[in-house]
mmCIF file of C-alpha atoms in Angstrom:
data_model
loop_
_atom_site.group_PDB
_atom_site.id
_atom_site.type_symbol
_atom_site.label_atom_id
_atom_site.label_comp_id
_atom_site.label_asym_id
_atom_site.label_seq_id
_atom_site.Cartn_x
_atom_site.Cartn_y
_atom_site.Cartn_z
ATOM 1 C CA UNK A 1 -249.826 34.613 -67.784
ATOM 2 C CA UNK A 2 -249.489 31.474 -69.900
ATOM 3 C CA UNK A 3 -249.680 29.124 -66.927
ATOM 4 C CA UNK A 4 -252.469 31.194 -65.369
ATOM 5 C CA UNK A 5 -254.511 30.960 -68.575
ATOM 6 C CA UNK A 6 -253.880 27.213 -68.775
ATOM 7 C CA UNK A 7 -254.889 26.773 -65.127
ATOM 8 C CA UNK A 8 -258.123 28.745 -65.570
ATOM 9 C CA UNK A 9 -258.941 26.670 -68.649
ATOM 10 C CA UNK A 10 -258.463 23.401 -66.750
ATOM 11 C CA UNK A 11 -260.494 24.571 -63.746
ATOM 12 C CA UNK A 12 -263.267 25.741 -66.061
ATOM 13 C CA UNK A 13 -263.293 22.302 -67.696
ATOM 14 C CA UNK A 14 -263.718 20.663 -64.297
ATOM 15 C CA UNK A 15 -266.550 23.102 -63.554
ATOM 16 C CA UNK A 16 -268.290 22.274 -66.808
ATOM 17 C CA UNK A 17 -267.795 25.779 -68.256
ATOM 18 C CA UNK A 18 -266.642 24.802 -71.732
ATOM 19 C CA UNK A 19 -266.906 28.333 -73.155
ATOM 20 C CA UNK A 20 -264.568 29.712 -70.481
ATOM 21 C CA UNK A 21 -262.222 26.749 -70.904
ATOM 22 C CA UNK A 22 -261.981 27.339 -74.649
ATOM 23 C CA UNK A 23 -261.474 31.081 -74.211
ATOM 24 C CA UNK A 24 -258.527 30.694 -71.846
ATOM 25 C CA UNK A 25 -257.049 27.795 -73.785
ATOM 26 C CA UNK A 26 -256.975 30.058 -76.842
ATOM 27 C CA UNK A 27 -255.396 32.860 -74.821
ATOM 28 C CA UNK A 28 -252.652 30.505 -73.635
ATOM 29 C CA UNK A 29 -251.977 29.333 -77.185
ATOM 30 C CA UNK A 30 -251.761 32.932 -78.424
ATOM 31 C CA UNK A 31 -249.337 33.901 -75.655
ATOM 32 C CA UNK A 32 -247.115 30.927 -76.383
ATOM 33 C CA UNK A 33 -247.101 31.618 -80.113
ATOM 34 C CA UNK A 34 -246.205 35.282 -79.587
ATOM 35 C CA UNK A 35 -243.488 34.406 -77.082
ATOM 36 C CA UNK A 36 -241.753 31.934 -79.394
ATOM 37 C CA UNK A 37 -242.009 34.235 -82.402
ATOM 38 C CA UNK A 38 -240.697 37.345 -80.630
ATOM 39 C CA UNK A 39 -238.296 36.093 -77.960
ATOM 40 C CA UNK A 40 -236.477 33.284 -79.778
ATOM 41 C CA UNK A 41 -233.256 34.501 -81.384
ATOM 42 C CA UNK A 42 -232.129 32.372 -84.325
ATOM 43 C CA UNK A 43 -228.628 33.875 -84.358
ATOM 44 C CA UNK A 44 -227.921 33.137 -80.696
ATOM 45 C CA UNK A 45 -230.159 30.014 -80.646
ATOM 46 C CA UNK A 46 -231.569 31.162 -77.326
ATOM 47 C CA UNK A 47 -234.572 32.937 -75.830
ATOM 48 C CA UNK A 48 -233.496 36.571 -75.511
ATOM 49 C CA UNK A 49 -234.970 39.510 -73.581
ATOM 50 C CA UNK A 50 -235.960 42.702 -75.367
ATOM 51 C CA UNK A 51 -235.564 46.254 -74.090
ATOM 52 C CA UNK A 52 -238.745 47.668 -72.584
ATOM 53 C CA UNK A 53 -238.118 51.319 -73.472
ATOM 54 C CA UNK A 54 -236.085 53.598 -75.731
ATOM 55 C CA UNK A 55 -233.040 55.302 -74.234
ATOM 56 C CA UNK A 56 -229.971 57.036 -75.648
ATOM 57 C CA UNK A 57 -228.351 53.594 -75.948
ATOM 58 C CA UNK A 58 -231.135 51.264 -77.101
ATOM 59 C CA UNK A 59 -234.492 51.270 -78.811
ATOM 60 C CA UNK A 60 -237.752 49.859 -77.540
ATOM 61 C CA UNK A 61 -238.134 46.113 -78.184
ATOM 62 C CA UNK A 62 -234.598 45.810 -79.515
ATOM 63 C CA UNK A 63 -233.113 42.414 -78.484
ATOM 64 C CA UNK A 64 -230.372 42.436 -75.880
ATOM 65 C CA UNK A 65 -226.880 41.717 -77.153
ATOM 66 C CA UNK A 66 -226.085 38.309 -75.712
ATOM 67 C CA UNK A 67 -227.285 35.193 -73.984
ATOM 68 C CA UNK A 68 -228.418 35.118 -70.374
ATOM 69 C CA UNK A 69 -229.195 32.156 -68.146
ATOM 70 C CA UNK A 70 -232.795 33.364 -67.853
ATOM 71 C CA UNK A 71 -233.275 32.194 -71.449
ATOM 72 C CA UNK A 72 -233.587 28.633 -70.102
ATOM 73 C CA UNK A 73 -236.266 29.464 -67.518
ATOM 74 C CA UNK A 74 -239.206 28.953 -69.982
ATOM 75 C CA UNK A 75 -238.687 25.189 -69.623
ATOM 76 C CA UNK A 76 -239.546 25.538 -65.935
ATOM 77 C CA UNK A 77 -243.100 26.066 -67.216
ATOM 78 C CA UNK A 78 -242.920 23.557 -70.108
ATOM 79 C CA UNK A 79 -243.454 26.590 -72.317
ATOM 80 C CA UNK A 80 -241.357 26.002 -75.483
ATOM 81 C CA UNK A 81 -242.482 23.567 -78.150
ATOM 82 C CA UNK A 82 -240.818 20.174 -78.150
ATOM 83 C CA UNK A 83 -238.415 20.744 -81.037
ATOM 84 C CA UNK A 84 -234.722 20.318 -81.784
ATOM 85 C CA UNK A 85 -234.612 24.033 -82.668
ATOM 86 C CA UNK A 86 -235.453 25.206 -79.162
ATOM 87 C CA UNK A 87 -233.641 22.346 -77.418
ATOM 88 C CA UNK A 88 -230.408 23.646 -78.976
ATOM 89 C CA UNK A 89 -230.493 26.404 -76.366
ATOM 90 C CA UNK A 90 -229.315 23.927 -73.723
ATOM 91 C CA UNK A 91 -225.963 23.506 -75.469
ATOM 92 C CA UNK A 92 -224.986 26.900 -74.070
ATOM 93 C CA UNK A 93 -225.424 25.636 -70.500
ATOM 94 C CA UNK A 94 -223.008 22.775 -71.201
ATOM 95 C CA UNK A 95 -220.392 25.039 -72.792
ATOM 96 C CA UNK A 96 -217.690 26.133 -70.320
ATOM 97 C CA UNK A 97 -216.950 29.263 -72.362
ATOM 98 C CA UNK A 98 -220.604 30.314 -72.212
ATOM 99 C CA UNK A 99 -223.046 29.687 -69.326
ATOM 100 C CA UNK A 100 -221.282 26.791 -67.564
ATOM 101 C CA UNK A 101 -218.924 28.186 -64.946
ATOM 102 C CA UNK A 102 -216.603 25.850 -63.029
ATOM 103 C CA UNK A 103 -218.359 26.811 -59.775
ATOM 104 C CA UNK A 104 -221.900 27.401 -60.983
ATOM 105 C CA UNK A 105 -224.193 28.569 -63.744
ATOM 106 C CA UNK A 106 -223.262 32.001 -65.057
ATOM 107 C CA UNK A 107 -226.166 34.439 -65.377
ATOM 108 C CA UNK A 108 -224.334 36.079 -68.284
ATOM 109 C CA UNK A 109 -221.653 34.846 -70.643
ATOM 110 C CA UNK A 110 -217.993 35.938 -70.338
ATOM 111 C CA UNK A 111 -218.209 37.463 -73.813
ATOM 112 C CA UNK A 112 -220.489 40.173 -72.408
ATOM 113 C CA UNK A 113 -218.726 43.552 -72.283
ATOM 114 C CA UNK A 114 -219.546 44.094 -68.605
ATOM 115 C CA UNK A 115 -219.191 40.490 -67.430
ATOM 116 C CA UNK A 116 -218.490 40.394 -63.672
ATOM 117 C CA UNK A 117 -217.698 44.115 -63.547
ATOM 118 C CA UNK A 118 -218.620 45.274 -60.038
ATOM 119 C CA UNK A 119 -220.392 48.627 -60.036
ATOM 120 C CA UNK A 120 -222.878 48.454 -57.138
ATOM 121 C CA UNK A 121 -221.831 48.690 -53.494
ATOM 122 C CA UNK A 122 -223.394 49.031 -50.067
ATOM 123 C CA UNK A 123 -220.653 50.988 -48.379
ATOM 124 C CA UNK A 124 -217.537 48.999 -49.254
ATOM 125 C CA UNK A 125 -219.400 45.697 -49.641
ATOM 126 C CA UNK A 126 -220.232 44.512 -53.160
ATOM 127 C CA UNK A 127 -223.934 44.544 -53.967
ATOM 128 C CA UNK A 128 -225.779 41.876 -55.950
ATOM 129 C CA UNK A 129 -225.667 42.006 -59.753
ATOM 130 C CA UNK A 130 -226.830 39.859 -62.677
ATOM 131 C CA UNK A 131 -223.915 40.313 -65.074
ATOM 132 C CA UNK A 132 -222.364 36.886 -64.598
ATOM 133 C CA UNK A 133 -222.563 35.830 -60.921
ATOM 134 C CA UNK A 134 -224.115 32.524 -59.894
ATOM 135 C CA UNK A 135 -227.572 33.087 -58.426
ATOM 136 C CA UNK A 136 -228.968 30.141 -56.442
ATOM 137 C CA UNK A 137 -232.541 31.222 -57.165
ATOM 138 C CA UNK A 138 -232.078 31.153 -60.921
ATOM 139 C CA UNK A 139 -230.046 27.958 -60.686
ATOM 140 C CA UNK A 140 -233.120 26.398 -59.061
ATOM 141 C CA UNK A 141 -235.318 27.644 -61.897
ATOM 142 C CA UNK A 142 -233.022 26.273 -64.594
ATOM 143 C CA UNK A 143 -232.688 22.862 -62.921
ATOM 144 C CA UNK A 144 -236.476 22.640 -62.610
ATOM 145 C CA UNK A 145 -236.572 23.359 -66.338
ATOM 146 C CA UNK A 146 -233.930 20.711 -67.004
ATOM 147 C CA UNK A 147 -235.984 18.146 -65.086
ATOM 148 C CA UNK A 148 -238.979 19.022 -67.274
ATOM 149 C CA UNK A 149 -236.795 18.764 -70.365
ATOM 150 C CA UNK A 150 -235.656 15.263 -69.421
ATOM 151 C CA UNK A 151 -239.164 14.123 -68.508
ATOM 152 C CA UNK A 152 -241.456 15.818 -71.023
ATOM 153 C CA UNK A 153 -239.445 16.577 -74.157
ATOM 154 C CA UNK A 154 -238.755 13.823 -76.677
ATOM 155 C CA UNK A 155 -236.930 15.848 -79.361
ATOM 156 C CA UNK A 156 -233.838 16.642 -77.307
ATOM 157 C CA UNK A 157 -230.659 14.603 -77.001
ATOM 158 C CA UNK A 158 -228.443 17.337 -75.563
ATOM 159 C CA UNK A 159 -229.003 17.069 -71.820
ATOM 160 C CA UNK A 160 -228.689 13.792 -69.915
ATOM 161 C CA UNK A 161 -229.462 12.539 -66.429
ATOM 162 C CA UNK A 162 -225.731 12.751 -65.727
ATOM 163 C CA UNK A 163 -225.820 16.472 -66.555
ATOM 164 C CA UNK A 164 -228.701 16.982 -64.137
ATOM 165 C CA UNK A 165 -226.886 15.208 -61.333
ATOM 166 C CA UNK A 166 -223.614 17.040 -61.999
ATOM 167 C CA UNK A 167 -225.291 20.450 -61.908
ATOM 168 C CA UNK A 168 -227.276 19.482 -58.810
ATOM 169 C CA UNK A 169 -224.085 18.399 -57.027
ATOM 170 C CA UNK A 170 -222.388 21.646 -58.038
ATOM 171 C CA UNK A 171 -225.333 23.647 -56.720
ATOM 172 C CA UNK A 172 -225.457 21.633 -53.488
ATOM 173 C CA UNK A 173 -221.819 22.466 -52.739
ATOM 174 C CA UNK A 174 -222.703 26.164 -52.752
ATOM 175 C CA UNK A 175 -224.789 25.605 -49.631
ATOM 176 C CA UNK A 176 -221.618 25.021 -47.612
ATOM 177 C CA UNK A 177 -219.417 28.028 -46.779
ATOM 178 C CA UNK A 178 -215.907 27.090 -47.797
ATOM 179 C CA UNK A 179 -213.870 29.050 -45.247
ATOM 180 C CA UNK A 180 -216.229 28.669 -42.288
ATOM 181 C CA UNK A 181 -216.001 24.964 -41.429
ATOM 182 C CA UNK A 182 -218.425 24.124 -44.240
ATOM 183 C CA UNK A 183 -221.473 25.261 -42.268
ATOM 184 C CA UNK A 184 -224.780 25.303 -44.148
ATOM 185 C CA UNK A 185 -225.448 28.916 -45.116
ATOM 186 C CA UNK A 186 -226.446 29.575 -48.714
ATOM 187 C CA UNK A 187 -225.572 33.114 -49.821
ATOM 188 C CA UNK A 188 -227.212 35.487 -52.289
ATOM 189 C CA UNK A 189 -224.776 35.152 -55.189
ATOM 190 C CA UNK A 190 -221.398 33.617 -55.990
ATOM 191 C CA UNK A 191 -218.364 33.867 -58.235
ATOM 192 C CA UNK A 192 -218.779 31.531 -61.211
ATOM 193 C CA UNK A 193 -215.054 31.175 -61.910
ATOM 194 C CA UNK A 194 -213.672 30.699 -58.398
ATOM 195 C CA UNK A 195 -214.935 29.445 -55.054
ATOM 196 C CA UNK A 196 -216.770 31.753 -52.676
ATOM 197 C CA UNK A 197 -219.687 34.110 -52.316
ATOM 198 C CA UNK A 198 -219.701 37.691 -53.596
ATOM 199 C CA UNK A 199 -222.266 39.463 -51.444
ATOM 200 C CA UNK A 200 -221.414 39.695 -47.765
ATOM 201 C CA UNK A 201 -224.400 41.785 -46.721
ATOM 202 C CA UNK A 202 -226.501 41.084 -43.648
ATOM 203 C CA UNK A 203 -229.541 40.159 -45.744
ATOM 204 C CA UNK A 204 -227.577 37.631 -47.781
ATOM 205 C CA UNK A 205 -227.236 34.897 -45.168
ATOM 206 C CA UNK A 206 -229.392 31.766 -45.237
ATOM 207 C CA UNK A 207 -230.659 32.469 -48.739
ATOM 208 C CA UNK A 208 -232.043 28.951 -49.042
ATOM 209 C CA UNK A 209 -234.928 28.567 -51.490
ATOM 210 C CA UNK A 210 -237.651 25.966 -50.971
ATOM 211 C CA UNK A 211 -237.412 25.177 -54.689
ATOM 212 C CA UNK A 212 -234.209 23.270 -53.933
ATOM 213 C CA UNK A 213 -236.366 20.607 -52.275
ATOM 214 C CA UNK A 214 -238.294 20.242 -55.552
ATOM 215 C CA UNK A 215 -235.006 19.510 -57.313
ATOM 216 C CA UNK A 216 -234.584 16.532 -55.004
ATOM 217 C CA UNK A 217 -238.192 15.315 -54.802
ATOM 218 C CA UNK A 218 -239.388 15.919 -58.371
ATOM 219 C CA UNK A 219 -236.014 15.696 -60.106
ATOM 220 C CA UNK A 220 -233.528 13.389 -58.394
ATOM 221 C CA UNK A 221 -236.066 11.075 -56.700
ATOM 222 C CA UNK A 222 -238.443 11.684 -59.580
ATOM 223 C CA UNK A 223 -241.944 12.065 -58.113
ATOM 224 C CA UNK A 224 -243.692 13.822 -61.012
ATOM 225 C CA UNK A 225 -246.884 15.631 -59.918
ATOM 226 C CA UNK A 226 -249.924 14.872 -62.076
ATOM 227 C CA UNK A 227 -253.576 15.893 -62.115
ATOM 228 C CA UNK A 228 -254.901 12.336 -62.525
ATOM 229 C CA UNK A 229 -254.688 9.432 -60.081
ATOM 230 C CA UNK A 230 -251.487 7.982 -61.514
ATOM 231 C CA UNK A 231 -248.233 7.979 -59.562
ATOM 232 C CA UNK A 232 -245.321 8.602 -61.893
ATOM 233 C CA UNK A 233 -241.743 8.230 -60.664
ATOM 234 C CA UNK A 234 -238.721 8.842 -62.883
ATOM 235 C CA UNK A 235 -235.455 9.294 -60.933
ATOM 236 C CA UNK A 236 -232.935 11.459 -62.761
ATOM 237 C CA UNK A 237 -230.033 9.281 -61.737
ATOM 238 C CA UNK A 238 -227.752 7.928 -64.476
ATOM 239 C CA UNK A 239 -226.845 4.277 -64.776
ATOM 240 C CA UNK A 240 -223.700 3.457 -62.845
ATOM 241 C CA UNK A 241 -224.116 6.408 -60.492
ATOM 242 C CA UNK A 242 -222.311 6.429 -57.159
ATOM 243 C CA UNK A 243 -225.676 7.198 -55.532
ATOM 244 C CA UNK A 244 -226.444 3.617 -54.570
ATOM 245 C CA UNK A 245 -229.436 4.208 -52.302
ATOM 246 C CA UNK A 246 -232.084 6.690 -51.188
ATOM 247 C CA UNK A 247 -235.479 6.622 -49.529
ATOM 248 C CA UNK A 248 -238.122 9.310 -49.143
ATOM 249 C CA UNK A 249 -241.258 8.519 -47.183
ATOM 250 C CA UNK A 250 -244.503 10.009 -45.871
ATOM 251 C CA UNK A 251 -244.832 12.229 -48.928
ATOM 252 C CA UNK A 252 -248.440 13.537 -49.047
ATOM 253 C CA UNK A 253 -249.851 12.936 -52.530
ATOM 254 C CA UNK A 254 -253.512 12.932 -53.595
ATOM 255 C CA UNK A 255 -254.708 11.979 -50.122
ATOM 256 C CA UNK A 256 -252.152 9.221 -49.634
ATOM 257 C CA UNK A 257 -248.667 8.851 -48.199
ATOM 258 C CA UNK A 258 -246.062 7.802 -50.737
ATOM 259 C CA UNK A 259 -242.564 6.373 -50.296
ATOM 260 C CA UNK A 260 -239.933 5.884 -52.992
ATOM 261 C CA UNK A 261 -236.897 3.711 -52.336
ATOM 262 C CA UNK A 262 -233.793 2.820 -54.334
ATOM 263 C CA UNK A 263 -231.310 0.247 -53.108
ATOM 264 C CA UNK A 264 -228.808 -0.793 -55.757
ATOM 265 C CA UNK A 265 -227.816 -4.113 -54.175
ATOM 266 C CA UNK A 266 -230.361 -4.499 -51.371
ATOM 267 C CA UNK A 267 -227.841 -4.119 -48.559
ATOM 268 C CA UNK A 268 -228.994 -0.706 -47.302
ATOM 269 C CA UNK A 269 -232.625 -1.421 -46.378
ATOM 270 C CA UNK A 270 -232.673 -5.220 -46.464
ATOM 271 C CA UNK A 271 -235.808 -5.305 -48.612
ATOM 272 C CA UNK A 272 -234.328 -6.437 -51.884
ATOM 273 C CA UNK A 273 -232.468 -4.627 -54.629
ATOM 274 C CA UNK A 274 -234.033 -2.122 -56.987
ATOM 275 C CA UNK A 275 -236.569 0.681 -57.132
ATOM 276 C CA UNK A 276 -239.902 0.459 -55.298
ATOM 277 C CA UNK A 277 -242.917 2.668 -54.741
ATOM 278 C CA UNK A 278 -245.125 2.356 -51.673
ATOM 279 C CA UNK A 279 -248.571 3.857 -51.125
ATOM 280 C CA UNK A 280 -249.846 3.931 -47.549
ATOM 281 C CA UNK A 281 -247.224 1.371 -46.582
ATOM 282 C CA UNK A 282 -247.928 -1.099 -49.412
ATOM 283 C CA UNK A 283 -245.602 -1.769 -52.364
ATOM 284 C CA UNK A 284 -247.489 -0.907 -55.565
ATOM 285 C CA UNK A 285 -244.678 -1.007 -58.144
ATOM 286 C CA UNK A 286 -241.054 -2.086 -58.374
ATOM 287 C CA UNK A 287 -238.209 -2.428 -60.822
ATOM 288 C CA UNK A 288 -234.775 -3.993 -60.743
ATOM 289 C CA UNK A 289 -233.322 -0.927 -62.423
ATOM 290 C CA UNK A 290 -233.669 2.846 -62.214
ATOM 291 C CA UNK A 291 -236.211 4.149 -64.675
ATOM 292 C CA UNK A 292 -239.717 5.487 -65.102
ATOM 293 C CA UNK A 293 -242.437 3.678 -63.134
#
């Protein structure tokens, strides 16, 4: 609803309807304020869900007991304020005893009472659950949020480009089935503490999400979509990375075709070393080093 209200406000501005633009801008601000006041948990330093109804075990609107990976999804929408208070939430993703599993991002921390306890089955096959397993879909959401954090938030010093690349590499490895000749076949969910998928159901094969492409184009390569007529490129590749070259081309953007190329020493493409941006086949910007252009 926040992004919808913001979008309506911007469209209304373009249409010259200032009263509508102001109305929906105020709605977005109110939603954001309420979200941060009610969902942020100062004890856990994380955005925490609340129970939607009263049962014999919980009361309505009572906070859940622990951290979940979903608490990092708000950054996918640039929703939290740019503050060190909220940025502290990302420490939990870097902590191997919390959300950082050796084989992927845990959806729930090991300290949770029912962490990785299997209780749903389809026949004898384990069903999907959200009590710890790695979910590619939510991994995509969190990495989109991390890319926003690195690009749009100035008050954080917790997450680095190296972290983004490490998590992206970890996620990419999930796309290859370990015991089946490493064929490309992303599954529905995975063990966070050992290699291999959990769900072996017929619907679970080829669970690829198109958002993974955004992690490459908008994150790794760094094409940052904007509403104005500026091309902004900020590759999330750390200095000294083993990724010494890449090129993406024919990317439709604002009525033009864009190409972004990185060649660390110039030997791959024979067009000189460094980062370059092309629009409709013409070089419009370049840099000897990786960084924002």
